[in-house]
Short mmCIF file of C-alpha atoms in Angstrom, two decimals:
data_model
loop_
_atom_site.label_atom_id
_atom_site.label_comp_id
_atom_site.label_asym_id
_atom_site.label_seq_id
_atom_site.Cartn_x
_atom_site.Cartn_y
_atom_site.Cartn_z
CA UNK A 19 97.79 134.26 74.12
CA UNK A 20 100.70 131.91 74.02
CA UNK A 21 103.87 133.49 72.87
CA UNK A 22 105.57 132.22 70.23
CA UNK A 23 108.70 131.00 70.80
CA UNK A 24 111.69 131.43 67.84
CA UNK A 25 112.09 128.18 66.07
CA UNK A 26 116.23 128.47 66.28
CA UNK A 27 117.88 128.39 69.88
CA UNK A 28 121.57 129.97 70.27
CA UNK A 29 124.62 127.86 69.59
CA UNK A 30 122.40 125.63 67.45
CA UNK A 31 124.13 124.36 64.36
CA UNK A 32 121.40 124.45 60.98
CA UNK A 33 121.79 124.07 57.30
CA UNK A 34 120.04 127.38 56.09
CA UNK A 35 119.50 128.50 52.30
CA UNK A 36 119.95 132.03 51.42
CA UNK A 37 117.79 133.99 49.58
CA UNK A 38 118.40 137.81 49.55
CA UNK A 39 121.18 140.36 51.29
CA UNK A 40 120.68 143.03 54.19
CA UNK A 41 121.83 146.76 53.35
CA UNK A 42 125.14 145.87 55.22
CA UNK A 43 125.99 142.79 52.68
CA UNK A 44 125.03 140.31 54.98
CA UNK A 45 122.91 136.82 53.59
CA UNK A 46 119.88 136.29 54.36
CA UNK A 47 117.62 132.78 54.92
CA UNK A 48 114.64 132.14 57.00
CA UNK A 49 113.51 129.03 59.11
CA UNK A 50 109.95 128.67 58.80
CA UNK A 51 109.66 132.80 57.88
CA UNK A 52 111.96 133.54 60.58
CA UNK A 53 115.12 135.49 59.49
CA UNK A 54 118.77 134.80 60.22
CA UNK A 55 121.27 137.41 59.31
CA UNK A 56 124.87 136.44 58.54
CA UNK A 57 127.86 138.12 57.75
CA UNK A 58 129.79 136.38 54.28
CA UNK A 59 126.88 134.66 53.13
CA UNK A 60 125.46 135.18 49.19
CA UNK A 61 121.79 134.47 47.74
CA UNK A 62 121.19 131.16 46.63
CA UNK A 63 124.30 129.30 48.66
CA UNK A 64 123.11 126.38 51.33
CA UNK A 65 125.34 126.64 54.52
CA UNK A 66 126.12 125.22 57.85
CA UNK A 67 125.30 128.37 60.11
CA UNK A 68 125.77 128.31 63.83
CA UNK A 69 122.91 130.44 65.64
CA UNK A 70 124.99 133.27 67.70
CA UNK A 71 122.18 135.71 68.79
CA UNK A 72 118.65 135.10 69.10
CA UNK A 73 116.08 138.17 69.05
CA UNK A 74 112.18 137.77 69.07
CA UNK A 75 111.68 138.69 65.43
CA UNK A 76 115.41 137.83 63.84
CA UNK A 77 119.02 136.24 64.84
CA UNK A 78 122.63 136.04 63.92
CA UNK A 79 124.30 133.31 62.73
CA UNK A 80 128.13 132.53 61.89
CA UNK A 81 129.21 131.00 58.47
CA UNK A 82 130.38 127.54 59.65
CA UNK A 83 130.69 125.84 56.11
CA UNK A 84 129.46 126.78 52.55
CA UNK A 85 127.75 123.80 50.89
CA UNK A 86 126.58 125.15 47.52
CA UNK A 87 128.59 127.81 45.93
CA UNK A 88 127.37 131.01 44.69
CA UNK A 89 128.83 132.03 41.60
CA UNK A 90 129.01 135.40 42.37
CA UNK A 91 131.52 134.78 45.58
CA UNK A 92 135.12 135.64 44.33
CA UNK A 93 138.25 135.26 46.95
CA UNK A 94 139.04 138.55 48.75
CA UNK A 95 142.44 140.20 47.44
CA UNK A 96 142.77 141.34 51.27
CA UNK A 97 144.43 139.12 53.83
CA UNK A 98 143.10 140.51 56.86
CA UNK A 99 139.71 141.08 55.32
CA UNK A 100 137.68 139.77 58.12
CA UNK A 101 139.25 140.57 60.94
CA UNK A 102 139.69 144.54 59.11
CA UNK A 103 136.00 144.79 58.66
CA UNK A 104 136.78 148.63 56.82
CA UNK A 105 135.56 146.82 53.92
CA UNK A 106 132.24 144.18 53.91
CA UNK A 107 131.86 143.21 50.12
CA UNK A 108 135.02 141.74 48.77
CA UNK A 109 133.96 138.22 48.81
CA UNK A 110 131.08 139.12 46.41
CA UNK A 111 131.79 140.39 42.57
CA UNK A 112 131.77 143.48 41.33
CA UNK A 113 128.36 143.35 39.46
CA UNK A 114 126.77 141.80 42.66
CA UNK A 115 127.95 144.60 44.97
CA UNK A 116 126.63 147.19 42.28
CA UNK A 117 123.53 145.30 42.36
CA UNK A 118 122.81 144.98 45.96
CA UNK A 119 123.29 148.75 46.32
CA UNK A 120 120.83 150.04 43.74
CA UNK A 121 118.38 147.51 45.90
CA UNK A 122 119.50 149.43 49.12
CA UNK A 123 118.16 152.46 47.38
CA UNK A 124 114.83 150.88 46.27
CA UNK A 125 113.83 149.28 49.05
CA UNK A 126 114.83 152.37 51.60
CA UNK A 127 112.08 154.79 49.35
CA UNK A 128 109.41 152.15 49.29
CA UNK A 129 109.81 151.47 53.01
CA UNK A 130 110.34 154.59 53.95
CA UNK A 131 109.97 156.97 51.83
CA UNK A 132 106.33 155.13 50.50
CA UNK A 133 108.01 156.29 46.71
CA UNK A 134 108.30 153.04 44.80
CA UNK A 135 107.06 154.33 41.30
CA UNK A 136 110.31 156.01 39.90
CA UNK A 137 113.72 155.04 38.15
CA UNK A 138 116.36 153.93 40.37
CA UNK A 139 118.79 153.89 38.09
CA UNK A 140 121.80 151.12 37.64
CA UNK A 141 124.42 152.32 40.19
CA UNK A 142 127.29 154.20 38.50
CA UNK A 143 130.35 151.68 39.41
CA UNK A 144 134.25 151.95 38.58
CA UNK A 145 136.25 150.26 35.56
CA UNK A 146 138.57 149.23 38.64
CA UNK A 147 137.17 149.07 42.04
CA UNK A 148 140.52 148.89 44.18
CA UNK A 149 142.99 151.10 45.41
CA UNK A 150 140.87 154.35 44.85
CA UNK A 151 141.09 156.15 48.07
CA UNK A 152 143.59 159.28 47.86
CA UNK A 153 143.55 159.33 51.44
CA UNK A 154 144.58 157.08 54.62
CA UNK A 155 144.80 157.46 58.02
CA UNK A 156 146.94 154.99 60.03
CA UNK A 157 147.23 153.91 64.25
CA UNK A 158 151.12 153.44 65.48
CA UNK A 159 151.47 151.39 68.17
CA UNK A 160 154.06 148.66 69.15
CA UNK A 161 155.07 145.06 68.93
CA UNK A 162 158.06 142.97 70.18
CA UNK A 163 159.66 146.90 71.01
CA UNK A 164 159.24 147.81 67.26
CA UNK A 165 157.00 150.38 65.87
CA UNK A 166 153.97 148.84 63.93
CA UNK A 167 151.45 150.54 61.58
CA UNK A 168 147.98 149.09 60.49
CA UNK A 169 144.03 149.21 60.80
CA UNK A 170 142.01 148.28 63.97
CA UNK A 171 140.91 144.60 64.30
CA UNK A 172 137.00 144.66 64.28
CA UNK A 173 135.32 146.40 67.02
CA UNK A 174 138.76 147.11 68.84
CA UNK A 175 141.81 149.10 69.36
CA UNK A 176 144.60 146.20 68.76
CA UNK A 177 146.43 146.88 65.68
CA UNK A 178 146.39 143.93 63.15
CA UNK A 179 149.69 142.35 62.92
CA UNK A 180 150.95 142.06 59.47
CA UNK A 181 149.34 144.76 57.85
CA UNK A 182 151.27 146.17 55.16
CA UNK A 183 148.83 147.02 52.52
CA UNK A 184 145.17 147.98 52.11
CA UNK A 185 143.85 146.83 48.69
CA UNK A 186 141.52 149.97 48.68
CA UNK A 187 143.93 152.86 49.22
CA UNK A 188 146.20 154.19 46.69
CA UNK A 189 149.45 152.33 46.72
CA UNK A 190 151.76 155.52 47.18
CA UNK A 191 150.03 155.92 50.84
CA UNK A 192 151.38 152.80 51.71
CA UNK A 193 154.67 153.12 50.91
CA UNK A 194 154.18 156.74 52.24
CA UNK A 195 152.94 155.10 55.62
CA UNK A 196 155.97 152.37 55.82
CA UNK A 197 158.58 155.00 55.35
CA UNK A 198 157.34 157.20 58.11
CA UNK A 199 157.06 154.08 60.20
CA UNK A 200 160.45 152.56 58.88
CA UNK A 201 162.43 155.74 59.66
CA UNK A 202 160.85 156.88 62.92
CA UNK A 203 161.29 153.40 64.77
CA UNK A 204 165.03 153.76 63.07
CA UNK A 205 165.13 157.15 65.06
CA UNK A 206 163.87 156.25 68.40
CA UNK A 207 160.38 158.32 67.72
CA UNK A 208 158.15 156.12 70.32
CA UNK A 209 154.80 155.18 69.78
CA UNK A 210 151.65 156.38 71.48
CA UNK A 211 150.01 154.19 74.39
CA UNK A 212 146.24 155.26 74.48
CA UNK A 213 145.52 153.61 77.86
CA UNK A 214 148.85 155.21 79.20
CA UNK A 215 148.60 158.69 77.23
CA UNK A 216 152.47 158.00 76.71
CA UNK A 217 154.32 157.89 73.88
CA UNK A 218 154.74 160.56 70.99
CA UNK A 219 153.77 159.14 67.07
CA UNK A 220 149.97 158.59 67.35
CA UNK A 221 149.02 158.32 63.76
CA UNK A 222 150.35 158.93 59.95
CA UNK A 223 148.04 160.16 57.38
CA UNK A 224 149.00 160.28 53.63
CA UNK A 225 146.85 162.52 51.18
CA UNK A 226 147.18 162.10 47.57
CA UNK A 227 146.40 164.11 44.44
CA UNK A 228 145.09 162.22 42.26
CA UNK A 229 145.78 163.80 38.83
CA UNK A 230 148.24 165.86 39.86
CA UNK A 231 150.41 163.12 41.95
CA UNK A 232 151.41 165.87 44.42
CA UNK A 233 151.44 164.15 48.50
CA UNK A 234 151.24 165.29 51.64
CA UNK A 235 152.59 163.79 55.03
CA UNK A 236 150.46 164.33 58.43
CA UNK A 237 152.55 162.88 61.43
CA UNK A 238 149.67 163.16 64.21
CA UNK A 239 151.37 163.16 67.80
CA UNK A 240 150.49 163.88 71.75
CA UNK A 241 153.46 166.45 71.58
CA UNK A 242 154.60 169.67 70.52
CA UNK A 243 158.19 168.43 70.36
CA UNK A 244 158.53 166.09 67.08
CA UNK A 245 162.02 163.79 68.06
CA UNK A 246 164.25 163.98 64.63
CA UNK A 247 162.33 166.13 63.56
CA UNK A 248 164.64 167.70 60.91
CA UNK A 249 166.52 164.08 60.13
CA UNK A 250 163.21 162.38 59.68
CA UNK A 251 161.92 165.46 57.46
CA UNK A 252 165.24 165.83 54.89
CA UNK A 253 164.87 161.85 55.11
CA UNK A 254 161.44 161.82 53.68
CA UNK A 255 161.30 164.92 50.73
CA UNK A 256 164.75 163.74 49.67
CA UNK A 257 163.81 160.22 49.09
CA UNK A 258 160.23 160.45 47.72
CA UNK A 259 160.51 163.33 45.32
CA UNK A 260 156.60 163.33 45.14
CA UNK A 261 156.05 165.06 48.59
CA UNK A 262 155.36 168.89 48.33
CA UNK A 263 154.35 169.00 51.98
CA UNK A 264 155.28 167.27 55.58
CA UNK A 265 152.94 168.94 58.40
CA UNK A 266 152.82 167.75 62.30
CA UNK A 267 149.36 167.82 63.94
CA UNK A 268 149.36 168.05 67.35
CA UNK A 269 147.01 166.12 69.01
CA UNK A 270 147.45 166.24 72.99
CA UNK A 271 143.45 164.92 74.16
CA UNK A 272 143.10 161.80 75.37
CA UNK A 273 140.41 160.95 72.72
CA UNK A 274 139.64 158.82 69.44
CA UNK A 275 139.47 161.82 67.30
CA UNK A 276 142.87 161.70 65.05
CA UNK A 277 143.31 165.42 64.31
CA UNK A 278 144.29 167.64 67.28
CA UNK A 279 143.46 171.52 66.53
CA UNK A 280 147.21 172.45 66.05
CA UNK A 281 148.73 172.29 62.97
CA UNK A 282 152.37 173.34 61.37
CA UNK A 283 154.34 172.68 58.08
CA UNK A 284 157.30 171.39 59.07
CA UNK A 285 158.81 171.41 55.58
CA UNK A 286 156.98 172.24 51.80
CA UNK A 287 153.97 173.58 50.78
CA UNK A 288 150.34 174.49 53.30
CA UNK A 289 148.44 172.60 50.02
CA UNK A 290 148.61 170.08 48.07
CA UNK A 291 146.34 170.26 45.07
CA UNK A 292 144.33 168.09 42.98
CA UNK A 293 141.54 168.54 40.06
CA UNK A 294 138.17 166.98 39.73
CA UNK A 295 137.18 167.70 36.19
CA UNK A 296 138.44 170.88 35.41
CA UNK A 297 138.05 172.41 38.40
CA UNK A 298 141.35 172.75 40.55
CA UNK A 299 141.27 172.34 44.96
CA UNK A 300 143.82 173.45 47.21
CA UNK A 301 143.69 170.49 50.05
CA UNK A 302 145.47 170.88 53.60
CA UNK A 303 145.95 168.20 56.26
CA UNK A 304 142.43 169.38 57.75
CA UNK A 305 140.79 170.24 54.30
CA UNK A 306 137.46 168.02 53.31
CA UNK A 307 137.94 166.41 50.25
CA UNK A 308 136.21 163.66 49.03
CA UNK A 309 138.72 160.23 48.94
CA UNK A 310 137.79 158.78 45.17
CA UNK A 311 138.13 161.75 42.97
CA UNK A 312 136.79 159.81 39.89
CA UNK A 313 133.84 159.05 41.17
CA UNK A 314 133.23 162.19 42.75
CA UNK A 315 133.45 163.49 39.25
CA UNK A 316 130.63 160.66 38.02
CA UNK A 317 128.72 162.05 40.94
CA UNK A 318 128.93 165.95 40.25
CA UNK A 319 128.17 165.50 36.82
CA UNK A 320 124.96 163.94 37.61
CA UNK A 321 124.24 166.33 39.98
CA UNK A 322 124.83 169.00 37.13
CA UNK A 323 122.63 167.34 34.44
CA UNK A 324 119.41 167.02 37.65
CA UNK A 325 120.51 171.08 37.96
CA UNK A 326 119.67 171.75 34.55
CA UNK A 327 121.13 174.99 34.50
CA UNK A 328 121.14 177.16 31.26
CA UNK A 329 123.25 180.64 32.91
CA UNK A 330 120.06 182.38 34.29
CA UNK A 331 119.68 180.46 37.28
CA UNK A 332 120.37 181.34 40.62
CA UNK A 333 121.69 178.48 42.74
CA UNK A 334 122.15 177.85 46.36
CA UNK A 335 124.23 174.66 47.48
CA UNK A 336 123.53 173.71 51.51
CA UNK A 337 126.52 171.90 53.38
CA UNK A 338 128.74 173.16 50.34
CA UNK A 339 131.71 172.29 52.35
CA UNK A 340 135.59 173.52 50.64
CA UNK A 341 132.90 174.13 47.67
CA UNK A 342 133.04 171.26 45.35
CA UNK A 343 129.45 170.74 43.69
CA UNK A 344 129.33 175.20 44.17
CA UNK A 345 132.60 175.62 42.03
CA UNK A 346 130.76 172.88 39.33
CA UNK A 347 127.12 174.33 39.29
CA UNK A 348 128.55 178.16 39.02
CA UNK A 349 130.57 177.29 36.09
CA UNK A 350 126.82 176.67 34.27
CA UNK A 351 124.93 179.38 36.94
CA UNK A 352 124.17 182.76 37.01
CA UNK A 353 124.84 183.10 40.88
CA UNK A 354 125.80 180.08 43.30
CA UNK A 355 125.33 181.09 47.45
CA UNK A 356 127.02 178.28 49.52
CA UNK A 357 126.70 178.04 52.83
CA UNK A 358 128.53 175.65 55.89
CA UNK A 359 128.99 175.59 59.24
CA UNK A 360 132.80 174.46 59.59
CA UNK A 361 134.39 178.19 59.40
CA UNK A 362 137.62 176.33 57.91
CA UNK A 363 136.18 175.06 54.86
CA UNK A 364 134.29 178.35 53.83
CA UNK A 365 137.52 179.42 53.82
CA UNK A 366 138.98 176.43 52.05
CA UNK A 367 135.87 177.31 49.59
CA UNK A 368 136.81 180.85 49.15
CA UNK A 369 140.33 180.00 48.07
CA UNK A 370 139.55 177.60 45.72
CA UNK A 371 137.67 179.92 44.04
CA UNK A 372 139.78 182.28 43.49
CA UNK A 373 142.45 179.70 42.23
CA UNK A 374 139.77 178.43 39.32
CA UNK A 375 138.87 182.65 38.59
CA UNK A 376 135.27 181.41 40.02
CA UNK A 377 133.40 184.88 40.72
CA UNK A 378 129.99 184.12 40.79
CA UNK A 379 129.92 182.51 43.91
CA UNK A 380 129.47 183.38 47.61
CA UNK A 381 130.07 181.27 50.64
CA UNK A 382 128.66 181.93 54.11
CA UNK A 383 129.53 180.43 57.56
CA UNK A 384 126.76 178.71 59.60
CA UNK A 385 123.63 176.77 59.42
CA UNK A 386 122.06 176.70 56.63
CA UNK A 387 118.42 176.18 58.31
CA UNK A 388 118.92 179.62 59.72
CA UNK A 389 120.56 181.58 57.26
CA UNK A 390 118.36 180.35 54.43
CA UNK A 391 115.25 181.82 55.93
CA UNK A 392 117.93 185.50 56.59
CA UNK A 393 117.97 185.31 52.43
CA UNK A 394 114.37 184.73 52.09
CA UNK A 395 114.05 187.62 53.92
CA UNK A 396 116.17 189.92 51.67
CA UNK A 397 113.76 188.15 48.98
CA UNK A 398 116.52 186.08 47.27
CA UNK A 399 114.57 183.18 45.39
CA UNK A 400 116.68 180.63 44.27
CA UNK A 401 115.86 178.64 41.18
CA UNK A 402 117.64 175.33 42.34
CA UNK A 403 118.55 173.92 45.64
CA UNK A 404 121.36 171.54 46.00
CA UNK A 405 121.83 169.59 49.11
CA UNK A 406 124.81 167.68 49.85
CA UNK A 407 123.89 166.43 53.64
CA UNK A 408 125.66 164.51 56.47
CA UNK A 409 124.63 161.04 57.32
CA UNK A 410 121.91 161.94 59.54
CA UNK A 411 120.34 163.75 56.53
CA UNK A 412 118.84 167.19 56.38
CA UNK A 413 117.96 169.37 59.59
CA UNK A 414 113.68 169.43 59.87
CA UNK A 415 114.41 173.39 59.96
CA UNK A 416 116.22 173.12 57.11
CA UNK A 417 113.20 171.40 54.50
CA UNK A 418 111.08 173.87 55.51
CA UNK A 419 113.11 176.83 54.53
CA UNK A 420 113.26 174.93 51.11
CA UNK A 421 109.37 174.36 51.21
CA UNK A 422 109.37 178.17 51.82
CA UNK A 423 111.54 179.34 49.07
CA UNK A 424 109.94 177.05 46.72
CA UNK A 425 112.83 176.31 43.83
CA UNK A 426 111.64 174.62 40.70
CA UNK A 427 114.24 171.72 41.52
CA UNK A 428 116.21 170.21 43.97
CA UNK A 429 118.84 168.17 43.77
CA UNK A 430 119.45 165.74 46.72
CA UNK A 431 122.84 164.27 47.16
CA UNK A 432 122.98 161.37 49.56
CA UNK A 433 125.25 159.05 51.47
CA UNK A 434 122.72 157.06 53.63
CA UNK A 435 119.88 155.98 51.52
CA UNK A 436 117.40 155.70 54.71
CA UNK A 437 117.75 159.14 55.55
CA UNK A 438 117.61 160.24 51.89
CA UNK A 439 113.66 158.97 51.81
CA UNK A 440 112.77 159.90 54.80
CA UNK A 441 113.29 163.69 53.32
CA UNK A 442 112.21 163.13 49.92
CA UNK A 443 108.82 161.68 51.65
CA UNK A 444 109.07 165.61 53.66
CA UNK A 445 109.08 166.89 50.45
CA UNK A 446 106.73 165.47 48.84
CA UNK A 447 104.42 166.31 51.36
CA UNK A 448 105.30 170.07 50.73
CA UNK A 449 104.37 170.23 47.18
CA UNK A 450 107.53 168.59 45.43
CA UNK A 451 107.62 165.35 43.43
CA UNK A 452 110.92 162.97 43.29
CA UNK A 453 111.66 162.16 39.24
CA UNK A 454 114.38 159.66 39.22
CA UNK A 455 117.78 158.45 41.67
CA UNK A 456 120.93 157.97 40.58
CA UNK A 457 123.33 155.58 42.68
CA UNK A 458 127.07 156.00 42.54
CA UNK A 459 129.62 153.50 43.93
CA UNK A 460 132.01 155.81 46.01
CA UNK A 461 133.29 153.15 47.92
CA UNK A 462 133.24 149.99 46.54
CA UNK A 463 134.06 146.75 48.50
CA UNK A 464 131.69 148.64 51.19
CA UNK A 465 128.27 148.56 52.17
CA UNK A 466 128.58 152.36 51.77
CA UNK A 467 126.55 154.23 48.44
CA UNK A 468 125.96 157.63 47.63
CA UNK A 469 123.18 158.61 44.91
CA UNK A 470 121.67 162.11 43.62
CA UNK A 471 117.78 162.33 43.74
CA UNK A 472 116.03 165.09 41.51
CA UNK A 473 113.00 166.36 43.02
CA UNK A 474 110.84 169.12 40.96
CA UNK A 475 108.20 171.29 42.28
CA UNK A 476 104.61 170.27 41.31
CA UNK A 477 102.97 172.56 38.81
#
């Protein structure tokens, strides 16, 4: 048998047409059936593309020059957008991003999950899709012997020069981030060399309640001793009144992780708080806590209405984390059990609620795959399941000790649509049947979407 050889060769340049989008925003066109994926292309434009990378069944092309225009291409706001690459949609509008995502969903339960005949419903989006996130987290380094802040350059550690904003975090982080930066180089505070594992400032993180306006300051460094440390601190509170809380982390590994496992408030307040609904969360510099609070809201509510809970139910929410669907679904519950394996956010979901008067819930620490199967033992039978996984979806161990308990609904909340089907299809072998998936933009200008999937037991 003669094997087929691909009809593009690399560094070959082609006009291509593009007809559709991958899950990671980038166009798609085909020569002859053969796909080319590249990165700033929209369906329906007709491009120059040079071939980059050639595979057996697919390449990778480079966007050379756009011939016809899509209308749905708008300019990106960001200056640095593609050498950033923290965001991957902001040359395509709004309605096109919400579009493409909903499709991501689709096309990851027919393919995967074999589901195709139920609603995917319109993805949720925002009324402004910039400068949502409440949190940032920001590299020092140096340039012409001053201190510099900004995001990686693609696929590196070299700090992007000229970096002073990021159209998708809140504005006060920035400002937050350029007075740290502006007053430590003032003070001599040197900046951490990685490849040295010199230096002191490492990173700056800025948190930010949303409703309530309160921030906190992380200053992330390779030592215990912070330079300045009280000039730079009565610098800061006294000139930004909206600080309740400075706190060093100490960070001494020679690692990419940001946080170290040291913490201290060096001035203000352990918390800062914010409110998602009505529903109030002590957050601390090491504190989960989801970065658009709006949306988050959007999200929990559907989760809520897929619950269906009338005040008899017993509830039990896996990866509950510093308990923010728990403290939501006990508010309409009889009972809620959360359970999670980072000790710190149990506790974080303990306080919390006993700040909201919450007292019908319980958290545990550990895995939920093995301590569900301890309560099934005890003979607790929850009415509803809600899941609130990781990336890499929910532990094999873990659906089974749903399939064992057998609730009359679950309610799947997802960040990676792939993984998502590949459980629901689990399910659905064990008896359970998927009604309808809701998408919700949590990160718009990225590739990224969440969605909530209700899944009822089969009578």
């Amino acid at each position: 048998m003669v094997k087929q050889k691909p009809p593009v060769q690399k560094n070959e340049t082609i006009e291509l047409t593009f007809e559709d989008l991958t899950h990671e925003g980038d166009g798609v066109g085909k020569v002859n059936g053969y796909p080319l994926f590249v990165p700033y292309a929209l369906p329906g434009e007709k491009a120059k593309v040079k071939v980059i990378k050639v595979k057996k069944n697919f390449a990778f092309g480079k966007l050379l020059e756009i011939e016809n225009v899509s209308a749905e291409r708008v300019e990106p706001p960001c200056d640095v957008y593609i050498q950033c690459g923290g965001c991957q949609l902001q040359h395509m509008s709004y309605g096109l991003q919400l579009d493409m995502k909903q499709s991501q969903v689709k096309n990851a339960l027919r393919k995967i999950g074999h589901i195709e005949d139920i609603p995917v419903h319109p993805t949720i989006g925002m009324d402004d899709p910039w400068r949502y996130r409440n949190k940032v987290q920001i590299p020092v380094g140096y340039r012409d012997g001053e201190l510099i802040t900004g995001f990686y350059r693609k696929r590196s550690h070299e700090i992007i020069e000229g970096m002073d904003r990021c159209v998708i975090t809140a504005e006060i982080n920035d400002r937050m981030v350029e007075a740290v930066r502006r007053m430590a180089d003032r003070l001599g505070i040197t900046a951490y060399d990685e490849k040295a594992h010199k230096g002191i400032l490492r990173h700056i993180m800025v948190r930010t309640g949303e409703q309530t306006g309160e921030t906190m300051i992380v200053i992330v460094t390779r030592t215990e001793q912070l330079p300045h440390e009280e000039e730079l601190v009565k610098e800061l509170h006294e000139t930004y009144p909206q600080i309740k809380s400075i706190v060093q982390n100490v960070n001494k590994e020679k690692t990419n992780v940001i946080l170290g496992k040291k913490t201290k408030v060096l001035w203000g307040e352990e918390y800062i708080y914010d409110t998602i609904g009505d529903i109030k969360f002590a957050i601390s510099a090491k504190s989960f806590y989801q970065v658009n609070p709006p949306q988050t809201k959007r999200l929990y509510d559907k989760a809520l209405e897929y619950a269906n809970l009338t005040g008899k139910e017993t509830v039990i929410d896996a990866y509950c984390g510093i308990g923010t669907i728990s403290l939501s679904l006990a508010q309409k519950a009889k009972k809620v059990y959360g359970v999670e394996i980072v000790p710190d956010a149990i506790s974080d979901a303990k306080k919390n609620a006993k700040i909201n008067h919450i007292e019908n819930t319980e958290f545990y620490v550990g895995e939920a795959e093995k301590i569900m199967p301890w309560w099934t033992a005890q003979g607790l039978r929850p009415d509803v399941i809600v899941v609130d996984p990781p990336r890499k979806g929910c532990d094999e161990a873990l659906l089974e000790a749903m399939l064992t308990m057998k609730p009359d609904r679950i309610v799947y909340v997802s960040c990676n649509p792939s993984t998502l089907a590949r459980d629901l299809r689990i399910l659905e072998e064990g008896g359970y049947e998927t009604k309808q998936v809701q998408p919700v933009d949590m990160f718009p200008q990225t590739n990224h979407i969440e969605c909530v999937a209700l899944i009822e037991l089969k009578l």
